Short mmCIF file of C-alpha atoms and ligand atoms in Angstrom, two decimals:
data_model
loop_
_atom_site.label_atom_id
_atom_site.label_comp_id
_atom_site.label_asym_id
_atom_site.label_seq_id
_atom_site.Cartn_x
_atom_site.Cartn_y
_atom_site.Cartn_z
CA UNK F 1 -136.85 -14.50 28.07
CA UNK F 2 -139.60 -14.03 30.51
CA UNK F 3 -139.60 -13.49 34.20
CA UNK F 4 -141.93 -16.47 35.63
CA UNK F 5 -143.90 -16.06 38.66
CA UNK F 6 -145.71 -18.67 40.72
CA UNK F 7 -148.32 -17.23 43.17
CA UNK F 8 -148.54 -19.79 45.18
CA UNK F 9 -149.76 -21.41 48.88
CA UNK F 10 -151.02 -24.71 49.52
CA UNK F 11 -153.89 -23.39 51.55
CA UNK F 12 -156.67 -21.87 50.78
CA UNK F 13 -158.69 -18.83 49.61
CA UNK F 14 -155.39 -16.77 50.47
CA UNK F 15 -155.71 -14.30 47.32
CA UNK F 16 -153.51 -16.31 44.79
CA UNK F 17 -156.36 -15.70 41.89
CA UNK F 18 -156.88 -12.41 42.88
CA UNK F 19 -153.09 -11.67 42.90
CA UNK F 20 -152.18 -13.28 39.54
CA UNK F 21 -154.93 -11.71 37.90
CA UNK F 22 -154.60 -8.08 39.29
CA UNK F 23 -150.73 -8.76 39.04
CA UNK F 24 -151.36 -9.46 35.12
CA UNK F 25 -153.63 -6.68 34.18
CA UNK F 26 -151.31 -3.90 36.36
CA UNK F 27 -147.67 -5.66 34.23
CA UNK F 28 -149.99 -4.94 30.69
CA UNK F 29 -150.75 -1.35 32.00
CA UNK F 30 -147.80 -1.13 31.83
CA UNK F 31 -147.25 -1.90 28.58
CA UNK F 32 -145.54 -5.56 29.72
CA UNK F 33 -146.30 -8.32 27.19
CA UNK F 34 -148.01 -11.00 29.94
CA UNK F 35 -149.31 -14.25 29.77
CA UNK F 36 -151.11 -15.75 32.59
CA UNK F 37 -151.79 -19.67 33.23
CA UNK F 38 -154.11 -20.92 35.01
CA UNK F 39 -153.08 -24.54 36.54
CA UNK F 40 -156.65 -24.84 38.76
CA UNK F 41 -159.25 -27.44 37.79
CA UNK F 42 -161.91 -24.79 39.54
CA UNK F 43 -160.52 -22.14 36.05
CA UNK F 44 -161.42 -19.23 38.64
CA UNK F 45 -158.46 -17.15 37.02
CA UNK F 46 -160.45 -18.19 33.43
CA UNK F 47 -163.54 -16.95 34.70
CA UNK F 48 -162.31 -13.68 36.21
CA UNK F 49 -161.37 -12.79 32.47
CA UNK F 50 -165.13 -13.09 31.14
CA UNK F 51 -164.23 -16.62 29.66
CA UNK F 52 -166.49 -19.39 30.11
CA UNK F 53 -164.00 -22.84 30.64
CA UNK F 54 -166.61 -25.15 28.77
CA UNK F 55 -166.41 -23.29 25.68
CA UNK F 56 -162.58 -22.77 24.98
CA UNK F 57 -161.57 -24.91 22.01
CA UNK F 58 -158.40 -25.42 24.19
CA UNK F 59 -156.91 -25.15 27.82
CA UNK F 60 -154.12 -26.33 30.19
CA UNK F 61 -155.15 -30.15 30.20
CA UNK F 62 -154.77 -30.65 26.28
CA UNK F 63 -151.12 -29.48 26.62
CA UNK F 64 -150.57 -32.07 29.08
CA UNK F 65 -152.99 -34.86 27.90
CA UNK F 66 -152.31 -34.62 24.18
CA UNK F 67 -149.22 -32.88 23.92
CA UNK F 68 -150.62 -29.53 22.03
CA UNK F 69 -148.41 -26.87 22.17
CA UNK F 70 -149.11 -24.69 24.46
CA UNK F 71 -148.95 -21.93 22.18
CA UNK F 72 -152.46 -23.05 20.62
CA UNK F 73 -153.93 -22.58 23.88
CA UNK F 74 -153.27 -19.22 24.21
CA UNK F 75 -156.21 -17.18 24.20
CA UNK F 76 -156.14 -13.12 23.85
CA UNK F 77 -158.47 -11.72 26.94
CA UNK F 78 -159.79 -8.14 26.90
CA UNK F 79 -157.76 -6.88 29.28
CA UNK F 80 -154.09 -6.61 27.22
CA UNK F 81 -152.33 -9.40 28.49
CA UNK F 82 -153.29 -13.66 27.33
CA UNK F 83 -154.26 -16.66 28.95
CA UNK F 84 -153.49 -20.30 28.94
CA UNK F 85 -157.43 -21.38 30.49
CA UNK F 86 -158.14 -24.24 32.59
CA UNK F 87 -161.10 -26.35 32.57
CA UNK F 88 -162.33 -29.23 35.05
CA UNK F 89 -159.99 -31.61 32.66
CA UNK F 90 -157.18 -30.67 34.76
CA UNK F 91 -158.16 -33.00 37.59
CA UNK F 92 -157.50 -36.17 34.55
CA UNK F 93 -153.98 -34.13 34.37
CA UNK F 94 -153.37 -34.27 38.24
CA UNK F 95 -154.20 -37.84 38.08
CA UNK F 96 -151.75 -38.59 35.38
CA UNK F 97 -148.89 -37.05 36.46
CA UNK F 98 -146.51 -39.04 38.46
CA UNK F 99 -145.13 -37.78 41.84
CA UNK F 100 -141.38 -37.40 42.37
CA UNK F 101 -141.00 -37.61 38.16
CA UNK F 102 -143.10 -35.36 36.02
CA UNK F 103 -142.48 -32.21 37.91
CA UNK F 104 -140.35 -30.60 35.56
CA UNK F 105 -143.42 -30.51 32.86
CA UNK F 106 -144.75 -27.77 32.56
CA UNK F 107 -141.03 -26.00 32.59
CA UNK F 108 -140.47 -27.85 29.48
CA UNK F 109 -143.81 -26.82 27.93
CA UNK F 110 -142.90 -23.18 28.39
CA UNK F 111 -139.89 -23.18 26.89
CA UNK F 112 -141.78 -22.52 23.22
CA UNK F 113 -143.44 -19.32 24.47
CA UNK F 114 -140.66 -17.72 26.93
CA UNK F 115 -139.86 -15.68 24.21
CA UNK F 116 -143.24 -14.37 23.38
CA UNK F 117 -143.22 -12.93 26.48
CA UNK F 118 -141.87 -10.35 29.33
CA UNK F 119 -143.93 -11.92 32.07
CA UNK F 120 -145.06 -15.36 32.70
CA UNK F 121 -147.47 -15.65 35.65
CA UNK F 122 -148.76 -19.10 36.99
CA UNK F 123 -151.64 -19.27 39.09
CA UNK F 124 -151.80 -22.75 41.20
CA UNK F 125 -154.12 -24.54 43.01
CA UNK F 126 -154.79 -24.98 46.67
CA UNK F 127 -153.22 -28.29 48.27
CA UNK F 128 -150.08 -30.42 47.36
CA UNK F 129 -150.86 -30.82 43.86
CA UNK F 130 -148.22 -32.09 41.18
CA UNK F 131 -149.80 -28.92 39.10
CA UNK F 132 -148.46 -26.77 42.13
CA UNK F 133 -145.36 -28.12 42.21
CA UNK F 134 -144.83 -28.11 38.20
CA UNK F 135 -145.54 -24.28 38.65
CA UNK F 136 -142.96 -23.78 41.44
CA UNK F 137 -140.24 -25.78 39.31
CA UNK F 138 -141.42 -23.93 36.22
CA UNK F 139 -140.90 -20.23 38.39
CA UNK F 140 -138.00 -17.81 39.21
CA UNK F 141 -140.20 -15.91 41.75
CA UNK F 142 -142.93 -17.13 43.76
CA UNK F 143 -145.05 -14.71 45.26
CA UNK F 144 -147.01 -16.07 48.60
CA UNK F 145 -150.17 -14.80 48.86
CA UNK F 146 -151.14 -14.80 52.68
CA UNK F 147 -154.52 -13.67 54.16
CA UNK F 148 -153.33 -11.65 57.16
CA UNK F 149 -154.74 -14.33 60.13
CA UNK F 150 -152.43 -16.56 61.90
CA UNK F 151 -154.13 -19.88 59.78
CA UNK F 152 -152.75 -18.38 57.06
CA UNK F 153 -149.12 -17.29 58.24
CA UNK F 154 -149.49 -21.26 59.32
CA UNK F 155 -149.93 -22.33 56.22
CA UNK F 156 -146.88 -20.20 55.19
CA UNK F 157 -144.59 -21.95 57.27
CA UNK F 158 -145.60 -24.97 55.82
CA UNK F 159 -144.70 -23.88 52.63
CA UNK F 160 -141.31 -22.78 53.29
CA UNK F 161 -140.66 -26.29 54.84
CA UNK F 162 -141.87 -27.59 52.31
CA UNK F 163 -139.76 -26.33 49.70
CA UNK F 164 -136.31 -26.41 51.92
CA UNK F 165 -137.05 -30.27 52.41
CA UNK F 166 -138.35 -31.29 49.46
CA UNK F 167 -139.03 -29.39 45.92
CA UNK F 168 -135.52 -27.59 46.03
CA UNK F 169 -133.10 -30.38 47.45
CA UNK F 170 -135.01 -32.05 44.52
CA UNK F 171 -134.60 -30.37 41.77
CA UNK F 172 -132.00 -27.99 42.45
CA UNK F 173 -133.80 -24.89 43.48
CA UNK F 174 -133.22 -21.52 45.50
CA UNK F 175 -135.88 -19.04 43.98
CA UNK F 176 -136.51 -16.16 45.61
CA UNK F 177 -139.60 -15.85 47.58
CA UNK F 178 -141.62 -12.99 48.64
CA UNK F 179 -144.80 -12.81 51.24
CA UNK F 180 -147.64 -10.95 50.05
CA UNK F 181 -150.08 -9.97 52.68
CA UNK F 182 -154.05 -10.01 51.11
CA UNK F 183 -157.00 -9.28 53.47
CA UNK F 184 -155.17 -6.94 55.16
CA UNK F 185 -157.64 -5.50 58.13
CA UNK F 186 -156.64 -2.44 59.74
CA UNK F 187 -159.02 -2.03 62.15
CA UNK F 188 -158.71 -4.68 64.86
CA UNK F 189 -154.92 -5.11 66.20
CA UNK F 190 -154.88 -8.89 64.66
CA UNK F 191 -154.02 -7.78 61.14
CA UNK F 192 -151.24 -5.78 61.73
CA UNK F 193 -149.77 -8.12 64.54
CA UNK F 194 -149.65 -10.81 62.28
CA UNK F 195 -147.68 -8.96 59.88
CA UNK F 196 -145.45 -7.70 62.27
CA UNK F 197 -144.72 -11.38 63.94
CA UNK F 198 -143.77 -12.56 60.15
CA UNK F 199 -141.62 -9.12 59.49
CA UNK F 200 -139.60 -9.94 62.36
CA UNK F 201 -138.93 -13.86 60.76
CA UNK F 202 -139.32 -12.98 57.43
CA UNK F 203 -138.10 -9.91 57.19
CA UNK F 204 -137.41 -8.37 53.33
CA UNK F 205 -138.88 -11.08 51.95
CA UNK F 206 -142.05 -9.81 53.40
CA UNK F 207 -143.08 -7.14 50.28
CA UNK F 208 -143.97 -3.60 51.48
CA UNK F 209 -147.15 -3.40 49.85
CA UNK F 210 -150.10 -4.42 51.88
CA UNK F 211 -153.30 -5.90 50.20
CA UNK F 212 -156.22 -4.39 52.36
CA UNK F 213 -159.43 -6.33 52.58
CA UNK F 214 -162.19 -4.88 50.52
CA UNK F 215 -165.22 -5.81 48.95
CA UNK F 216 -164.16 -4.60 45.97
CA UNK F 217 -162.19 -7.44 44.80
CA UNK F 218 -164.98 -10.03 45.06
CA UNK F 219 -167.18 -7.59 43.09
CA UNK F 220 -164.43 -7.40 40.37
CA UNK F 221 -164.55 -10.95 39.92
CA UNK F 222 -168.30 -10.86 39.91
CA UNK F 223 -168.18 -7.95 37.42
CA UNK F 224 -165.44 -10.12 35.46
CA UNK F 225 -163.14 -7.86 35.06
CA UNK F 226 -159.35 -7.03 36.66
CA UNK F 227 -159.41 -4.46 39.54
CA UNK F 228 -157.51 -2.16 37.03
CA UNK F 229 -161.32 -2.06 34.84
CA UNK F 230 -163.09 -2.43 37.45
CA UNK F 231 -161.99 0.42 39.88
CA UNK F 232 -158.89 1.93 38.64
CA UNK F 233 -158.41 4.47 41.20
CA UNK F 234 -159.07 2.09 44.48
CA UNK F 235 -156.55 1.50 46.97
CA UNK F 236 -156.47 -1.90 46.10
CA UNK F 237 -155.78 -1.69 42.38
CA UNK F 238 -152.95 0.69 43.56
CA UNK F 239 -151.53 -1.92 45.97
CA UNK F 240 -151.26 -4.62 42.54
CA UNK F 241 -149.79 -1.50 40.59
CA UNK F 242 -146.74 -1.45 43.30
CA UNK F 243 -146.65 -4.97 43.13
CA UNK F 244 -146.41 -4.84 39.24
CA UNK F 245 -144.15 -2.43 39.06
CA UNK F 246 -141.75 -3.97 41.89
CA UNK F 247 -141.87 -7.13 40.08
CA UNK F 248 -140.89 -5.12 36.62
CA UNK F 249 -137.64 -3.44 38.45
N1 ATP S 301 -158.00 -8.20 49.43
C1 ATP S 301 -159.17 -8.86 49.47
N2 ATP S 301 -160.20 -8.36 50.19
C2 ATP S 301 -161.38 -9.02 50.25
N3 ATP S 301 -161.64 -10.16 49.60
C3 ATP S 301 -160.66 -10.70 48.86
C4 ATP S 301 -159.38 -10.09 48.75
N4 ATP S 301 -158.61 -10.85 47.93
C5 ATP S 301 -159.38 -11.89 47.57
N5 ATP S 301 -160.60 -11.81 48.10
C6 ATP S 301 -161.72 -12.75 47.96
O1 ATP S 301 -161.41 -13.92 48.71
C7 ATP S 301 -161.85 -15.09 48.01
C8 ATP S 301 -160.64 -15.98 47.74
O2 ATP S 301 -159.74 -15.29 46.91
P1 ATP S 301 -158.96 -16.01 45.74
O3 ATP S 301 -159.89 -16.84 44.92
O4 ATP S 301 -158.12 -15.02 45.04
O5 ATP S 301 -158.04 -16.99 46.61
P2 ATP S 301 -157.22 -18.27 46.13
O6 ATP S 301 -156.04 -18.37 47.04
O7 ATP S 301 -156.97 -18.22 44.69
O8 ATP S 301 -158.27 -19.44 46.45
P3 ATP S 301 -158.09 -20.98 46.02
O9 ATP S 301 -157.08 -21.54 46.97
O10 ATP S 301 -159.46 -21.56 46.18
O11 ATP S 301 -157.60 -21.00 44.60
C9 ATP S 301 -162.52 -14.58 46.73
O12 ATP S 301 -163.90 -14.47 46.98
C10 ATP S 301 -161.91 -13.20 46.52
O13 ATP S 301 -162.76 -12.32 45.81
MG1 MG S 302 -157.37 -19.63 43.20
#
Protein backbone atom coordinates (compact mmCIF):
# COMPACT_ATOMS: atom_id res chain seq x y z
CA UNK A 1 0.00 0.00 0.00
CA UNK A 2 1.36 3.42 -0.47
CA UNK A 3 2.86 5.86 1.91
CA UNK A 4 0.59 9.17 1.49
CA UNK A 5 1.97 12.51 2.00
CA UNK A 6 0.19 15.82 2.33
CA UNK A 7 2.46 18.90 1.86
CA UNK A 8 0.56 21.12 3.34
CA UNK A 9 0.11 24.93 5.08
CA UNK A 10 -2.77 27.07 4.96
CA UNK A 11 -0.70 30.06 4.04
CA UNK A 12 0.79 30.99 1.29
CA UNK A 13 3.58 30.75 -1.33
CA UNK A 14 5.49 28.60 1.43
CA UNK A 15 7.05 25.98 -1.19
CA UNK A 16 4.24 23.26 -1.00
CA UNK A 17 4.30 23.00 -5.10
CA UNK A 18 7.77 23.18 -5.22
CA UNK A 19 8.15 20.47 -2.48
CA UNK A 20 5.62 17.93 -3.86
CA UNK A 21 6.93 18.22 -7.16
CA UNK A 22 10.75 18.04 -6.42
CA UNK A 23 9.69 15.45 -3.64
CA UNK A 24 8.03 13.32 -6.63
CA UNK A 25 10.64 13.46 -9.25
CA UNK A 26 13.69 12.72 -6.42
CA UNK A 27 11.11 9.26 -4.94
CA UNK A 28 11.04 8.14 -9.09
CA UNK A 29 14.91 8.65 -9.20
CA UNK A 30 14.82 6.50 -7.16
CA UNK A 31 13.15 4.06 -8.82
CA UNK A 32 9.80 4.65 -6.38
CA UNK A 33 6.54 4.11 -8.29
CA UNK A 34 4.86 7.86 -7.42
CA UNK A 35 1.81 9.44 -8.11
CA UNK A 36 1.29 13.00 -7.39
CA UNK A 37 -2.24 14.91 -7.02
CA UNK A 38 -2.75 18.03 -7.40
CA UNK A 39 -5.90 19.34 -5.20
CA UNK A 40 -5.28 23.35 -6.33
CA UNK A 41 -7.80 25.08 -8.58
CA UNK A 42 -4.55 27.40 -9.70
CA UNK A 43 -3.06 23.35 -11.30
CA UNK A 44 0.49 25.01 -10.59
CA UNK A 45 1.79 21.36 -9.71
CA UNK A 46 0.01 20.46 -13.44
CA UNK A 47 1.81 23.09 -15.03
CA UNK A 48 5.25 22.48 -13.51
CA UNK A 49 5.02 19.01 -15.39
CA UNK A 50 4.70 20.68 -19.03
CA UNK A 51 0.84 19.94 -18.93
CA UNK A 52 -1.49 22.48 -19.98
CA UNK A 53 -4.88 22.08 -17.38
CA UNK A 54 -7.37 23.11 -20.28
CA UNK A 55 -6.43 20.35 -22.40
CA UNK A 56 -6.46 17.17 -20.09
CA UNK A 57 -9.40 14.97 -21.07
CA UNK A 58 -9.59 14.50 -17.22
CA UNK A 59 -8.49 15.97 -13.74
CA UNK A 60 -9.23 16.06 -9.97
CA UNK A 61 -12.80 17.74 -10.27
CA UNK A 62 -14.37 14.88 -12.54
CA UNK A 63 -13.48 12.38 -9.76
CA UNK A 64 -15.35 14.39 -7.41
CA UNK A 65 -18.13 15.91 -9.66
CA UNK A 66 -18.96 12.80 -11.65
CA UNK A 67 -17.63 10.10 -9.75
CA UNK A 68 -14.81 8.85 -12.42
CA UNK A 69 -12.41 6.78 -11.02
CA UNK A 70 -9.65 8.29 -10.27
CA UNK A 71 -7.63 5.88 -11.99
CA UNK A 72 -8.80 7.43 -15.48
CA UNK A 73 -7.35 10.57 -14.46
CA UNK A 74 -4.09 9.49 -14.14
CA UNK A 75 -1.87 10.92 -16.56
CA UNK A 76 1.92 9.59 -17.22
CA UNK A 77 4.29 12.94 -17.05
CA UNK A 78 7.84 12.87 -18.47
CA UNK A 79 9.51 12.85 -15.54
CA UNK A 80 8.88 8.89 -14.23
CA UNK A 81 6.39 9.32 -11.76
CA UNK A 82 2.08 10.25 -12.73
CA UNK A 83 -0.28 12.80 -12.03
CA UNK A 84 -3.84 13.21 -11.04
CA UNK A 85 -4.11 17.21 -12.80
CA UNK A 86 -6.22 19.89 -11.59
CA UNK A 87 -7.99 22.39 -13.55
CA UNK A 88 -9.97 25.69 -12.47
CA UNK A 89 -13.11 23.07 -12.05
CA UNK A 90 -11.90 22.42 -8.69
CA UNK A 91 -13.29 25.65 -7.27
CA UNK A 92 -17.20 23.90 -8.42
CA UNK A 93 -15.61 20.89 -6.19
CA UNK A 94 -14.75 23.22 -3.15
CA UNK A 95 -18.15 24.58 -3.45
CA UNK A 96 -19.81 21.26 -3.34
CA UNK A 97 -18.30 19.71 -0.69
CA UNK A 98 -19.89 20.02 2.63
CA UNK A 99 -17.89 21.14 5.74
CA UNK A 100 -17.72 18.90 8.82
CA UNK A 101 -19.09 15.77 6.33
CA UNK A 102 -17.31 15.10 3.09
CA UNK A 103 -13.84 15.19 4.44
CA UNK A 104 -13.11 11.71 4.26
CA UNK A 105 -13.48 11.85 0.19
CA UNK A 106 -10.82 11.83 -1.31
CA UNK A 107 -9.44 8.91 1.25
CA UNK A 108 -12.10 6.84 -0.18
CA UNK A 109 -11.23 7.72 -3.80
CA UNK A 110 -7.69 6.50 -3.25
CA UNK A 111 -8.37 3.44 -2.02
CA UNK A 112 -8.55 1.97 -5.93
CA UNK A 113 -4.99 3.13 -6.70
CA UNK A 114 -3.05 2.57 -3.20
CA UNK A 115 -1.89 -0.38 -4.65
CA UNK A 116 -0.56 0.96 -7.86
CA UNK A 117 1.65 2.74 -5.96
CA UNK A 118 4.78 3.17 -3.36
CA UNK A 119 4.19 6.86 -2.88
CA UNK A 120 1.15 8.94 -2.89
CA UNK A 121 1.89 12.68 -2.68
CA UNK A 122 -0.95 15.37 -2.34
CA UNK A 123 -0.30 18.81 -3.06
CA UNK A 124 -3.05 21.28 -1.36
CA UNK A 125 -4.08 24.56 -1.67
CA UNK A 126 -3.46 27.66 0.31
CA UNK A 127 -6.34 28.59 2.92
CA UNK A 128 -8.91 26.40 4.89
CA UNK A 129 -10.16 24.59 2.03
CA UNK A 130 -12.33 21.28 2.35
CA UNK A 131 -9.71 20.06 -0.56
CA UNK A 132 -6.95 20.73 2.18
CA UNK A 133 -8.51 19.06 4.69
CA UNK A 134 -9.62 15.91 2.42
CA UNK A 135 -5.76 15.71 1.75
CA UNK A 136 -4.76 15.80 5.44
CA UNK A 137 -7.49 13.01 6.27
CA UNK A 138 -6.44 11.17 3.13
CA UNK A 139 -2.37 11.39 4.52
CA UNK A 140 -0.08 9.39 6.93
CA UNK A 141 2.62 12.15 6.77
CA UNK A 142 2.23 15.69 6.23
CA UNK A 143 5.14 17.53 5.37
CA UNK A 144 4.91 21.52 6.30
CA UNK A 145 6.48 23.49 3.99
CA UNK A 146 7.60 26.80 5.81
CA UNK A 147 9.37 29.80 4.16
CA UNK A 148 12.02 30.58 6.80
CA UNK A 149 10.37 34.29 8.04
CA UNK A 150 8.50 34.56 11.18
CA UNK A 151 4.89 35.06 8.91
CA UNK A 152 5.48 31.86 7.95
CA UNK A 153 6.51 29.97 11.29
CA UNK A 154 3.03 32.00 12.19
CA UNK A 155 1.21 30.40 9.94
CA UNK A 156 2.71 27.10 11.26
CA UNK A 157 1.38 27.47 14.54
CA UNK A 158 -1.81 27.91 13.18
CA UNK A 159 -1.70 24.80 11.60
CA UNK A 160 -0.77 22.72 14.41
CA UNK A 161 -3.79 24.26 16.33
CA UNK A 162 -5.60 23.64 13.91
CA UNK A 163 -5.28 20.09 13.58
CA UNK A 164 -5.07 19.35 17.62
CA UNK A 165 -8.58 21.18 17.85
CA UNK A 166 -10.22 20.26 15.05
CA UNK A 167 -9.30 17.75 11.97
CA UNK A 168 -7.85 15.01 14.43
CA UNK A 169 -10.36 15.11 17.48
CA UNK A 170 -12.58 14.77 14.33
CA UNK A 171 -11.74 12.14 12.61
CA UNK A 172 -9.51 10.27 14.70
CA UNK A 173 -6.10 11.40 13.69
CA UNK A 174 -2.38 11.55 15.07
CA UNK A 175 -0.17 11.62 11.80
CA UNK A 176 3.09 12.44 12.08
CA UNK A 177 4.18 15.80 11.07
CA UNK A 178 7.40 17.16 9.95
CA UNK A 179 8.55 21.06 9.30
CA UNK A 180 10.27 21.63 6.20
CA UNK A 181 12.13 24.85 6.03
CA UNK A 182 12.03 26.42 2.06
CA UNK A 183 13.63 29.85 1.37
CA UNK A 184 16.16 29.21 3.56
CA UNK A 185 18.56 32.56 3.54
CA UNK A 186 21.84 32.22 4.99
CA UNK A 187 23.09 35.39 4.79
CA UNK A 188 21.25 37.76 7.13
CA UNK A 189 20.86 36.27 10.86
CA UNK A 190 16.82 36.15 10.31
CA UNK A 191 16.85 32.83 8.48
CA UNK A 192 18.68 30.87 10.69
CA UNK A 193 17.06 32.45 13.92
CA UNK A 194 13.86 31.48 12.82
CA UNK A 195 14.82 28.01 12.46
CA UNK A 196 16.47 27.86 15.56
CA UNK A 197 13.32 29.49 17.63
CA UNK A 198 11.09 26.52 15.95
CA UNK A 199 14.02 23.73 16.70
CA UNK A 200 13.82 24.60 20.19
CA UNK A 201 9.57 24.05 20.09
CA UNK A 202 9.56 21.75 17.48
CA UNK A 203 12.33 19.98 17.87
CA UNK A 204 12.71 16.43 15.63
CA UNK A 205 9.87 17.14 13.95
CA UNK A 206 11.76 19.95 12.42
CA UNK A 207 13.58 17.78 9.28
CA UNK A 208 17.38 18.29 9.00
CA UNK A 209 17.41 19.23 5.55
CA UNK A 210 17.25 22.88 4.83
CA UNK A 211 15.66 24.22 1.52
CA UNK A 212 17.95 27.29 0.63
CA UNK A 213 16.43 30.09 -1.37
CA UNK A 214 17.52 30.13 -4.95
CA UNK A 215 16.48 31.29 -8.11
CA UNK A 216 16.74 28.20 -9.46
CA UNK A 217 13.53 26.80 -8.44
CA UNK A 218 11.36 29.50 -10.03
CA UNK A 219 13.37 28.97 -13.24
CA UNK A 220 12.57 25.18 -13.04
CA UNK A 221 9.06 25.87 -13.01
CA UNK A 222 9.49 28.34 -15.80
CA UNK A 223 11.60 25.77 -17.70
CA UNK A 224 8.74 23.13 -16.73
CA UNK A 225 10.60 20.73 -15.56
CA UNK A 226 11.49 19.10 -11.79
CA UNK A 227 14.73 20.49 -10.23
CA UNK A 228 16.09 16.88 -10.75
CA UNK A 229 15.94 17.87 -15.04
CA UNK A 230 16.44 20.97 -14.57
CA UNK A 231 19.73 21.20 -12.49
CA UNK A 232 20.57 17.87 -11.19
CA UNK A 233 23.64 18.69 -9.43
CA UNK A 234 22.30 22.03 -7.46
CA UNK A 235 22.18 22.23 -3.88
CA UNK A 236 18.67 22.45 -4.01
CA UNK A 237 17.82 19.34 -5.99
CA UNK A 238 20.17 17.66 -3.39
CA UNK A 239 18.18 19.07 -0.44
CA UNK A 240 14.65 17.18 -2.20
CA UNK A 241 16.99 14.04 -2.77
CA UNK A 242 17.50 13.88 1.27
CA UNK A 243 14.06 14.61 1.64
CA UNK A 244 13.12 11.70 -0.78
CA UNK A 245 15.18 9.44 0.48
CA UNK A 246 14.25 10.21 4.32
CA UNK A 247 10.75 9.84 3.40
CA UNK A 248 11.65 6.25 1.58
CA UNK A 249 13.47 4.93 5.01
N1 LIG B 1 13.66 27.42 -2.18
C1 LIG B 1 13.15 28.40 -2.95
N2 LIG B 1 13.91 29.46 -3.28
C2 LIG B 1 13.41 30.46 -4.04
N3 LIG B 1 12.16 30.47 -4.53
C3 LIG B 1 11.35 29.44 -4.24
C4 LIG B 1 11.80 28.35 -3.44
N4 LIG B 1 10.77 27.46 -3.31
C5 LIG B 1 9.75 27.99 -4.01
N5 LIG B 1 10.08 29.16 -4.56
C6 LIG B 1 9.24 30.05 -5.38
O1 LIG B 1 8.29 30.67 -4.51
C7 LIG B 1 7.02 30.77 -5.16
C8 LIG B 1 5.98 30.01 -4.35
O2 LIG B 1 6.35 28.64 -4.32
P1 LIG B 1 5.27 27.49 -4.43
O3 LIG B 1 4.34 27.76 -5.57
O4 LIG B 1 5.96 26.19 -4.39
O5 LIG B 1 4.48 27.74 -3.06
P2 LIG B 1 3.05 27.18 -2.62
O6 LIG B 1 3.09 27.05 -1.14
O7 LIG B 1 2.69 26.01 -3.40
O8 LIG B 1 2.11 28.41 -3.04
P3 LIG B 1 0.50 28.39 -3.02
O9 LIG B 1 0.13 28.52 -1.57
O10 LIG B 1 0.11 29.56 -3.86
O11 LIG B 1 0.06 27.07 -3.60
C9 LIG B 1 7.23 30.20 -6.57
O12 LIG B 1 7.52 31.27 -7.43
C10 LIG B 1 8.44 29.29 -6.42
O13 LIG B 1 9.17 29.13 -7.62
MG1 LIG C 1 0.98 25.59 -4.52
Amino acid sequence: MAKIVSFSIYKGGTGKTTSAVNTAAALAEMGKRVLLVDLDQQAQTTRYLGLDPDTMPMNLAQVFIQGVPINLTVKKTDFGFDLVPASDLLSAVEAMLESGKDEGLLREKLDAIEADYDFVLLDTPPGKDKLTFNAIVAARQIIVPVSAERMAVDGLADLIKHLHTVLWPKYELDQDIRILFTKYDATTSLSPGIVKSARKIYRENVLPMLIHSAVAFPRSYEARKPMIHFAPSHQGTQAYRELAAWLAQ
